[in-house]
Every structure is written in C-alpha cells, then in structure tokens.
Amino acid sequence: MDRRNREQIERCCESVVPKIDMTKLFPKLLENKVYNRDDVNIPRWMVSSLLIRYYAVNCDVSDCIGLAFSAINNFKTQDTIKDIWLTIKTRGPNAFKNLILSLKQSDHENIANILEGRCDTGNASNIKQEDPLDHYNWSSFGDEPLEIKVRKATKFIDRDYENIERYPMRSKPRGLVLIITNIYYESSYEKHRFSAKHDCDNLKKLFEEMGFTVISYGNLTGQEIKNKIKEFSKNKDLKFVDSCFVIITSHGTEDEDNNTEIQGIDYHNASRQANYEKVLCTEICDYFTAEACEQLAGKPKIFIFQLCRGKKKQKSVAHYRITTDTSVSVKPEASLEIPHIQTTRNYSDMLVVQSTLPSHVSYRDSVTGSWFIQILCEVFMKHACTNHVEDLFRMIDSQLKQLRTINNECQTSCVQSIGFNKHCYIHPGLFES
C-alpha cells in the first residue's frame, strides 16, 4: 500500500473508529478482498474457529447461539474495530481502493470521504465526493435525497386546443417507463456511481405516482442494455398505453465520431481494451420507429439520458449571449408523385433529452444524486399536473441554469424534437372512471 494511504488510515483512526459498524463493514472487506476469509487475524477478532467447532459438536443449540452473539459483540468493541482498521495498512496495493469501496457499500460513505481527504476529520456530517466523470462541487440542494410527492391533475386538458394539437393521454396506466441505472462498473478505471441509486428510486416513485407502469434494470453491460431496450420495444402492453419513457442513467462518453456513447458496466477505454458492446444514444431511438415499434406509432416517446457526453466543463460567464441560426431549404421535385396511401413518418413523435451539452460532463451530487434528475423529479411532481412536457423541460433547464460550482462551472441540458409536434400533458394520477 502507498505510504500516504497508510498514513491517512492511521491519521483518521481515532476519529472514524467510533463511527464504524464493523458487523456491516467486515463482510464487505471480505467481499472486496481487503481481507481473505482465511486471514490469520480473523480468529483473534472473532472467536476461535476451533472453539466454534467444539461447541457445535459438544454443546446444545442455545450454547452455539450464545457463542455467535459473543463473536458479534466482540466485533463491536472499539479495540477490535481499531485493530481491524489499522491492520488494513498491511494489506496489498489495492487494499486502500477496496477499503473505500467497502465503506461506501456498507453505509459508511462519510468515513470514505474523510479517508479520501474530502473533508476534515472533525466534520463527517455533510460530505460530498467528486467523481471525475459525473463531477460534483456544489449545488443548491440539501444533503438529503428529494422526497417525491406528486401533485395530481384535476382535469383533462388534452382535447381543447387552437393551433397545436395534443397527444391523447388518458390510458390506465398512462404509459410504460423503462429505467436503466448503472452504478457498479467492472473496470477499475471507471468510478462507481453510488448516489445514482437515488436517481433510480426517485424516478421510479415519480412515474408510479403519476400513473405509469415502471420497468427497472440496474448494472447492465452494453449488450444487455441493447437487449433490454429491444425487449421493452416489443412489449405487448405498449399497444394499450398512450406513451412511453426510456430513461438511462450511466457513465457516458464521446466516441471518435463525436457520438454520445452510453457506457455499459463492461465498458473499457478502447486504447486499453475494445472487447465490449458499444451503445450509442442514437441507436436507442431506432428501436421505437413506426416500423420497429408499430404499437407506439403516433404516440409520444420520450428518451432521457443522464450521462456525460465528453470531458469538457462548461464555464459560466457574466452577460453572455449566443445565437446559432441554421437554415436548410430543400426544394421538392416537381415531378414527384404522392401516392394516395395513408402512411406515417418512421421517425416521429420522439423527444430526446440529454442532461448536458455534446462533449461536456454531467454533474452529480454524490450524496443526493444527479443535478438534472433531481430537478426533473421536482419539476414533474409539482408542474406536470398543469404543464405539457416540453414546457416542463424548459423549466428544468431554467432551474439547472441556477446551479453553479465553486469553480464557476455549470450545465446546460439539450432537448431534441423528432417530429414531436403536439403538446403532451401527462395528467398525473387522473383517470377516467
């Protein structure tokens, strides 16, 4: 183990040992190979394995149970916890990294942050961690995950309109939602996304309270992501609902052709190892065209991607304005004959939402979850009862604009309409009798 890491373990010892629940932590230390199960120290920390065997053969059940409680209680003594903690210094080169992982997996994230030097040892209550790809520095949110409380709609507003049509949104359930959340990554180069669990929990509760059926998966490889997307697009229940949402929260990157790539848990940087299934955001929509997913033809399909799209960091600047105008004119062929057959566009009724700009990072609070998903949940639960979906995403970006980091960094979301030419009111919690 690196000398600095050994010194940090020793330096933090007195302050963190009283805060450790070793009955939770030690199984993770074994699982992550900080200690081996045949470690010579374990009998000393617990109860001699020979003694356990003796009791199992010669004593009744109550005595064995008493011995087990004795072992557990021994794990709770400060001397034993301190001994286990300091012995980690003698483990291998990966022990420090795996100790951090074990702490986070056993509800000791505050201690992990102390150990990593992200706060001083005297302040372990309000701690946040910076992740290289889902960067966190500071946000206006508190230290607790958002509590979902959806405001229900009181009337349907999908039929009375003047110029812009409205998608019918009255089915029960209102639609199907697919949520894919990647947290734990196989490669040592990819940081785990612990707080993304709150994103998944919040989204699941939000859409269930709004009246959707939610299908959720976690920690998928690239190929598994494609398989689950395809399986979802073929779900027979899509025929009986008025909409669908596909939400993916994961690490992400930009490929060599500047496409946004979703990183499955098997992702490896191509320079190190290219043996993984590549997943592009643009591919996801292909599963939901009118041809590929006939049961959703003419219905709103909304795709939300919470992931980094590169490594650039957007800086906030004072009084800055930018306008980009693009004009493309295509003249129709005069001789083109239009057959009198009712058809529909293959790519249509899609709204693709990205949490950040192309080539840029997406920020995540390591305690409460992603900035974008937190704001999305709050805006939807408060305003979906009266506002259509595109306005909701405008509200989300307006709120996102208020977030600033200590390095004056910020984040801009992107919404792309692909033939999404009607207003979509969700009518949360409201159904026809």
Coordinates of C-alpha atoms in Angstrom, one line a residue:
M1 CA 0.0 0.0 0.0
D2 CA 1.2 3.5 -0.8
R3 CA 2.8 5.3 2.2
R4 CA 0.4 8.2 2.0
N5 CA -2.6 5.9 2.2
R6 CA -1.1 4.1 5.2
E7 CA -0.5 7.4 6.9
Q8 CA -4.1 8.5 6.1
I9 CA -5.6 5.3 7.7
E10 CA -3.5 5.9 10.8
R11 CA -4.3 9.7 10.9
C12 CA -8.0 9.1 10.7
C13 CA -8.1 6.2 13.1
E14 CA -9.2 7.9 16.4
S15 CA -12.0 9.9 14.7
V16 CA -13.5 7.2 12.5
V17 CA -13.3 4.1 14.6
P18 CA -16.2 5.2 16.9
K19 CA -18.4 5.7 13.8
I20 CA -17.8 2.2 12.3
D21 CA -20.4 -0.6 12.4
M22 CA -18.0 -3.5 11.8
T23 CA -20.8 -6.0 11.5
K24 CA -21.8 -4.2 8.3
L25 CA -18.3 -3.3 7.1
F26 CA -16.4 -6.5 7.6
P27 CA -18.4 -8.6 5.2
K28 CA -17.7 -6.0 2.5
L29 CA -14.0 -6.1 3.4
L30 CA -14.1 -9.8 2.7
E31 CA -16.1 -9.5 -0.4
N32 CA -13.8 -6.9 -1.9
K33 CA -10.7 -8.9 -0.8
V34 CA -9.3 -6.4 1.6
Y35 CA -9.1 -9.5 3.8
N36 CA -9.1 -13.1 2.8
R37 CA -11.5 -15.5 4.6
D38 CA -8.6 -17.5 5.9
D39 CA -6.8 -14.4 7.3
V40 CA -4.8 -15.4 10.4
N41 CA -6.2 -12.4 12.3
I42 CA -9.9 -13.3 12.0
P43 CA -10.0 -16.0 14.8
R44 CA -8.5 -13.4 17.1
W45 CA -11.0 -10.8 16.1
M46 CA -14.0 -13.1 16.5
V47 CA -14.0 -16.4 18.4
S48 CA -11.6 -19.2 17.6
S49 CA -12.9 -21.4 14.8
L50 CA -11.7 -24.4 16.8
L51 CA -13.8 -23.3 19.7
I52 CA -16.8 -22.9 17.4
R53 CA -16.4 -26.4 16.1
Y54 CA -16.1 -27.7 19.6
Y55 CA -19.3 -26.0 20.7
A56 CA -21.1 -27.2 17.6
V57 CA -20.2 -30.9 18.4
N58 CA -20.4 -30.9 22.2
C59 CA -22.9 -28.2 23.1
D60 CA -26.6 -27.6 22.6
V61 CA -28.1 -25.1 20.2
S62 CA -28.5 -22.4 22.9
D63 CA -24.8 -22.5 23.7
C64 CA -23.9 -22.2 20.0
I65 CA -26.2 -19.2 19.6
G66 CA -24.6 -17.7 22.6
L67 CA -21.2 -18.2 21.1
A68 CA -22.4 -16.5 17.9
F69 CA -23.6 -13.5 19.8
S70 CA -20.3 -13.4 21.6
A71 CA -18.5 -13.2 18.3
I72 CA -20.8 -10.4 17.1
N73 CA -20.4 -8.5 20.3
N74 CA -16.6 -8.8 20.0
F75 CA -16.9 -7.2 16.6
K76 CA -18.5 -4.2 18.3
T77 CA -15.7 -3.5 20.7
Q78 CA -13.6 -0.4 20.0
D79 CA -10.3 -2.3 20.4
T80 CA -11.3 -4.9 17.9
I81 CA -12.6 -2.3 15.4
K82 CA -9.4 -0.3 15.8
D83 CA -7.2 -3.4 15.3
I84 CA -9.1 -4.4 12.1
W85 CA -8.8 -0.8 10.8
L86 CA -5.1 -0.5 11.4
T87 CA -4.3 -3.9 10.1
I88 CA -5.6 -2.8 6.7
K89 CA -2.3 -0.9 6.3
T90 CA -0.5 -4.3 6.0
R91 CA -2.7 -5.5 3.1
G92 CA -1.8 -5.4 -0.6
P93 CA -1.6 -2.5 -3.1
N94 CA -5.3 -2.5 -3.9
A95 CA -6.4 -2.5 -0.2
F96 CA -6.9 1.2 0.1
K97 CA -9.1 1.5 -3.0
N98 CA -11.1 -1.6 -1.9
L99 CA -11.5 -0.2 1.6
I100 CA -13.1 3.0 0.1
L101 CA -15.4 0.8 -1.9
S102 CA -16.3 -1.3 1.1
L103 CA -17.1 1.7 3.2
K104 CA -19.4 3.1 0.6
Q105 CA -21.2 -0.2 0.1
S106 CA -21.8 -0.5 3.9
D107 CA -23.3 2.9 4.6
H108 CA -20.0 4.5 5.7
E109 CA -19.7 7.0 2.9
N110 CA -18.9 9.8 5.4
I111 CA -15.9 7.9 6.5
A112 CA -14.8 7.2 2.9
N113 CA -14.9 10.9 2.3
I114 CA -12.8 11.6 5.3
L115 CA -10.3 8.9 4.3
E116 CA -10.1 10.4 0.8
G117 CA -9.4 13.9 2.3
R118 CA -12.6 15.4 1.0
C119 CA -13.4 16.9 4.4
D120 CA -11.5 17.2 7.7
T121 CA -11.8 14.5 10.3
G122 CA -13.9 16.7 12.6
N123 CA -16.7 17.2 10.1
A124 CA -18.2 14.0 8.9
S125 CA -21.9 15.0 8.7
N126 CA -22.1 17.0 5.4
I127 CA -19.8 15.3 2.9
K128 CA -19.8 15.1 -0.8
Q129 CA -17.4 13.4 -3.2
E130 CA -16.2 14.5 -6.6
D131 CA -16.4 11.9 -9.4
P132 CA -14.2 12.6 -12.5
L133 CA -16.9 12.0 -15.0
D134 CA -20.1 12.9 -13.0
H135 CA -18.5 15.9 -11.4
Y136 CA -19.8 17.3 -8.2
N137 CA -18.6 20.5 -6.5
W138 CA -21.5 22.4 -5.1
S139 CA -25.2 22.7 -5.7
S140 CA -28.2 24.5 -4.2
F141 CA -29.7 21.2 -3.0
G142 CA -29.6 20.0 0.6
D143 CA -27.9 16.9 2.0
E144 CA -31.0 14.6 1.8
P145 CA -32.4 12.9 -1.3
L146 CA -35.6 14.5 -2.8
E147 CA -38.9 13.3 -1.3
I148 CA -41.3 12.6 -4.1
K149 CA -44.9 14.0 -3.6
V150 CA -46.7 14.3 -6.9
R151 CA -49.4 16.9 -7.4
K152 CA -52.3 15.2 -9.1
A153 CA -54.2 16.7 -12.1
T154 CA -57.8 17.7 -11.6
K155 CA -59.0 17.8 -15.2
F156 CA -58.0 16.5 -18.6
I157 CA -56.6 19.2 -21.0
D158 CA -55.7 17.1 -24.0
R159 CA -58.6 17.8 -26.3
D160 CA -59.4 21.5 -26.3
Y161 CA -56.8 23.3 -28.4
E162 CA -56.5 26.0 -31.0
N163 CA -53.4 25.7 -33.2
I164 CA -51.2 23.0 -31.6
E165 CA -52.7 19.5 -31.3
R166 CA -52.4 17.5 -28.1
Y167 CA -51.5 13.9 -27.7
P168 CA -54.3 11.8 -26.2
M169 CA -53.1 10.9 -22.6
R170 CA -55.8 9.1 -20.8
S171 CA -54.9 5.4 -20.7
K172 CA -54.5 3.5 -17.5
P173 CA -51.7 3.0 -17.0
R174 CA -50.7 6.3 -18.7
G175 CA -47.7 4.6 -20.3
L176 CA -44.7 2.3 -19.8
V177 CA -41.4 3.6 -18.4
L178 CA -38.1 1.8 -18.8
I179 CA -35.4 2.9 -16.3
I180 CA -31.8 1.6 -16.7
T181 CA -29.4 2.6 -13.9
N182 CA -25.7 1.7 -14.0
I183 CA -23.9 2.1 -10.6
Y184 CA -21.2 -0.5 -10.3
Y185 CA -18.6 -0.9 -13.1
E186 CA -16.3 -3.8 -13.8
S187 CA -13.3 -1.8 -14.9
S188 CA -11.0 -0.4 -12.2
Y189 CA -10.8 2.7 -14.4
E190 CA -14.5 3.6 -14.0
K191 CA -15.7 5.1 -10.8
H192 CA -18.9 3.6 -9.2
R193 CA -21.9 5.9 -9.2
F194 CA -23.2 5.3 -5.7
S195 CA -25.7 8.2 -5.5
A196 CA -27.3 7.2 -8.8
K197 CA -29.4 4.9 -6.6
H198 CA -31.4 7.9 -5.5
D199 CA -32.0 8.9 -9.1
C200 CA -33.4 5.5 -9.8
D201 CA -35.6 5.4 -6.7
N202 CA -36.9 9.0 -7.3
L203 CA -37.7 8.3 -10.9
K204 CA -39.4 5.1 -10.1
K205 CA -41.6 6.6 -7.4
L206 CA -42.3 9.7 -9.5
F207 CA -43.6 7.8 -12.5
E208 CA -45.6 5.3 -10.4
E209 CA -47.3 8.1 -8.6
M210 CA -48.1 9.8 -11.9
G211 CA -49.8 6.6 -13.1
F212 CA -47.2 4.8 -15.2
T213 CA -46.0 1.2 -15.1
V214 CA -42.3 1.2 -14.4
I215 CA -39.8 -1.5 -15.5
S216 CA -36.4 -1.0 -14.0
Y217 CA -33.0 -2.7 -14.5
G218 CA -29.6 -2.0 -13.0
N219 CA -25.9 -2.6 -13.8
L220 CA -26.2 -3.8 -17.4
T221 CA -23.4 -4.4 -19.9
G222 CA -23.6 -2.8 -23.3
Q223 CA -25.2 -5.9 -24.9
E224 CA -27.6 -6.2 -22.0
I225 CA -28.7 -2.6 -22.5
K226 CA -29.5 -3.3 -26.1
N227 CA -31.3 -6.5 -25.2
K228 CA -33.5 -4.8 -22.6
I229 CA -34.3 -1.9 -24.9
K230 CA -35.3 -4.2 -27.7
E231 CA -37.3 -6.4 -25.3
F232 CA -39.1 -3.3 -24.0
S233 CA -39.9 -2.0 -27.5
K234 CA -41.6 -5.3 -28.2
N235 CA -43.7 -5.3 -25.0
K236 CA -47.3 -6.1 -26.0
D237 CA -48.7 -3.7 -23.3
L238 CA -47.4 -0.8 -25.3
K239 CA -50.4 -1.2 -27.6
F240 CA -52.7 -0.3 -24.7
V241 CA -51.0 2.8 -23.3
D242 CA -50.7 6.3 -24.6
S243 CA -47.0 6.9 -24.2
C244 CA -43.6 5.6 -23.2
F245 CA -40.5 6.9 -21.5
V246 CA -37.0 5.4 -21.7
I247 CA -34.6 6.7 -19.1
I248 CA -30.9 5.8 -18.9
T249 CA -28.5 7.0 -16.2
S250 CA -25.0 5.9 -16.6
H251 CA -21.4 6.9 -17.3
G252 CA -21.1 8.2 -20.8
T253 CA -18.5 9.4 -23.2
E254 CA -18.0 10.8 -26.8
D255 CA -16.7 8.3 -29.4
E256 CA -14.3 9.1 -32.2
D257 CA -17.1 10.3 -34.4
N258 CA -18.4 12.7 -31.8
N259 CA -21.5 10.5 -31.0
T260 CA -22.7 10.2 -27.4
E261 CA -21.9 6.7 -26.1
I262 CA -23.6 5.1 -23.2
Q263 CA -21.1 3.1 -21.1
G264 CA -22.3 -0.3 -20.0
I265 CA -20.7 -1.7 -16.9
D266 CA -18.3 -3.7 -19.2
Y267 CA -17.0 -0.5 -20.8
H268 CA -13.3 -0.2 -21.4
N269 CA -11.4 2.6 -22.9
A270 CA -10.6 1.4 -26.5
S271 CA -6.9 2.1 -26.0
R272 CA -6.9 -0.5 -23.2
Q273 CA -9.5 -3.0 -24.3
A274 CA -12.1 -2.8 -27.1
N275 CA -13.9 -6.0 -26.2
Y276 CA -17.3 -4.5 -25.1
E277 CA -20.6 -3.8 -26.8
K278 CA -20.8 -0.1 -27.9
V279 CA -24.2 1.6 -27.3
L280 CA -25.0 5.0 -28.9
C281 CA -27.9 7.2 -27.8
T282 CA -28.9 7.5 -31.4
E283 CA -29.4 3.7 -31.6
I284 CA -31.9 3.7 -28.8
C285 CA -34.5 5.7 -31.0
D286 CA -34.1 3.1 -33.8
Y287 CA -36.0 0.6 -31.7
F288 CA -39.0 2.8 -31.5
T289 CA -39.6 3.9 -35.1
A290 CA -43.1 3.4 -36.5
E291 CA -41.7 0.4 -38.4
A292 CA -39.8 -1.2 -35.5
C293 CA -42.4 -0.5 -32.8
E294 CA -45.8 -0.3 -34.6
Q295 CA -47.8 -0.3 -31.3
L296 CA -46.3 3.2 -30.4
A297 CA -46.8 4.8 -33.8
G298 CA -48.3 8.2 -33.4
K299 CA -47.8 8.1 -29.6
P300 CA -45.3 10.3 -27.7
K301 CA -41.9 8.6 -27.0
I302 CA -39.6 10.4 -24.6
F303 CA -35.9 9.4 -24.1
I304 CA -34.0 10.9 -21.2
F305 CA -30.2 10.3 -20.9
Q306 CA -28.4 11.3 -17.7
L307 CA -24.7 10.8 -18.6
C308 CA -21.6 12.6 -19.6
R309 CA -21.1 13.2 -23.3
G310 CA -17.4 14.0 -23.1
K311 CA -14.9 15.7 -20.7
K312 CA -15.4 19.4 -21.4
K313 CA -16.5 21.6 -18.5
Q314 CA -18.8 24.5 -19.3
K315 CA -17.8 27.7 -17.6
S316 CA -20.4 30.2 -16.5
V317 CA -19.8 33.8 -17.7
A318 CA -21.4 37.1 -17.0
H319 CA -23.8 38.7 -19.5
Y320 CA -23.0 36.3 -22.3
R321 CA -25.4 35.7 -25.2
I322 CA -25.0 33.3 -28.1
T323 CA -27.3 32.7 -31.1
T324 CA -26.9 30.0 -33.7
D325 CA -29.1 30.1 -36.8
T326 CA -29.3 27.2 -39.2
S327 CA -31.4 27.3 -42.4
V328 CA -31.7 24.3 -44.7
S329 CA -34.0 24.6 -47.7
V330 CA -34.9 21.6 -49.8
K331 CA -37.0 22.1 -52.9
P332 CA -39.4 19.4 -53.8
E333 CA -39.1 17.7 -57.1
A334 CA -41.9 19.0 -59.4
S335 CA -42.5 15.6 -61.0
L336 CA -42.7 13.7 -57.6
E337 CA -46.0 11.8 -57.4
I338 CA -47.5 11.4 -54.0
P339 CA -49.5 8.1 -53.7
H340 CA -52.9 8.3 -52.1
I341 CA -52.0 5.8 -49.3
Q342 CA -52.2 6.7 -45.7
T343 CA -48.7 6.5 -44.1
T344 CA -46.9 7.8 -41.2
R345 CA -43.3 9.0 -40.8
N346 CA -40.9 6.4 -39.5
Y347 CA -39.1 8.8 -37.1
S348 CA -41.8 10.8 -35.4
D349 CA -43.3 11.8 -32.0
M350 CA -39.9 11.5 -30.3
L351 CA -38.4 13.8 -27.7
V352 CA -34.7 13.1 -26.9
V353 CA -33.5 14.8 -23.7
Q354 CA -29.8 15.0 -22.8
S355 CA -28.7 16.2 -19.4
T356 CA -25.8 18.1 -20.8
L357 CA -24.2 19.6 -24.0
P358 CA -22.4 17.4 -26.6
S359 CA -18.8 16.8 -25.5
H360 CA -19.5 18.0 -21.9
V361 CA -19.6 16.4 -18.5
S362 CA -22.8 16.0 -16.5
Y363 CA -22.7 16.8 -12.8
R364 CA -23.8 14.5 -10.0
D365 CA -24.1 15.2 -6.3
S366 CA -22.5 12.1 -4.7
V367 CA -24.9 12.3 -1.8
T368 CA -28.3 13.1 -3.3
G369 CA -28.0 12.2 -7.0
S370 CA -27.6 13.9 -10.4
W371 CA -28.4 17.5 -10.7
F372 CA -30.5 17.0 -13.8
I373 CA -32.6 14.1 -12.4
Q374 CA -33.2 15.8 -9.1
I375 CA -34.6 18.9 -10.9
L376 CA -36.5 16.8 -13.3
C377 CA -38.3 14.9 -10.5
E378 CA -39.1 18.1 -8.6
V379 CA -40.4 19.9 -11.7
F380 CA -42.5 17.0 -12.9
M381 CA -44.0 16.3 -9.4
K382 CA -45.0 19.9 -9.0
H383 CA -45.9 21.1 -12.5
A384 CA -46.9 18.1 -14.7
C385 CA -50.4 18.5 -13.4
T386 CA -50.8 21.7 -15.4
N387 CA -48.0 22.0 -18.0
H388 CA -47.1 20.0 -21.1
V389 CA -43.9 18.0 -21.3
E390 CA -41.8 20.4 -23.4
D391 CA -42.6 23.3 -21.0
L392 CA -41.5 21.0 -18.2
F393 CA -38.1 20.5 -19.8
R394 CA -37.8 24.3 -20.3
M395 CA -38.5 24.7 -16.5
I396 CA -35.9 22.1 -15.8
D397 CA -33.2 23.9 -17.8
S398 CA -34.2 27.1 -16.2
Q399 CA -33.6 25.6 -12.8
L400 CA -30.4 24.0 -14.0
K401 CA -29.2 27.4 -15.0
Q402 CA -29.2 28.5 -11.3
L403 CA -26.7 25.8 -10.3
R404 CA -23.1 27.0 -10.0
T405 CA -20.0 25.2 -8.7
I406 CA -17.1 26.6 -6.7
N407 CA -15.1 26.7 -10.0
N408 CA -17.8 28.6 -11.7
E409 CA -18.9 25.6 -13.8
C410 CA -22.4 25.0 -15.0
Q411 CA -24.5 22.7 -17.1
T412 CA -27.0 23.1 -20.0
S413 CA -29.5 20.4 -20.9
C414 CA -30.4 19.6 -24.5
V415 CA -33.9 18.7 -25.9
Q416 CA -34.3 17.5 -29.5
S417 CA -37.7 17.1 -31.0
I418 CA -38.0 14.5 -33.7
G419 CA -41.4 15.1 -35.1
F420 CA -42.8 15.8 -31.6
N421 CA -45.3 18.3 -32.9
K422 CA -48.1 18.1 -30.4
H423 CA -48.4 19.1 -26.8
C424 CA -48.2 16.2 -24.3
Y425 CA -50.0 16.6 -21.0
I426 CA -49.4 13.8 -18.6
H427 CA -52.4 14.3 -16.3
P428 CA -50.7 12.7 -13.3
G429 CA -52.9 10.5 -11.2
L430 CA -56.1 11.3 -13.2
F431 CA -58.0 8.6 -14.9
E432 CA -61.4 8.3 -16.5
S433 CA -64.0 6.4 -14.4

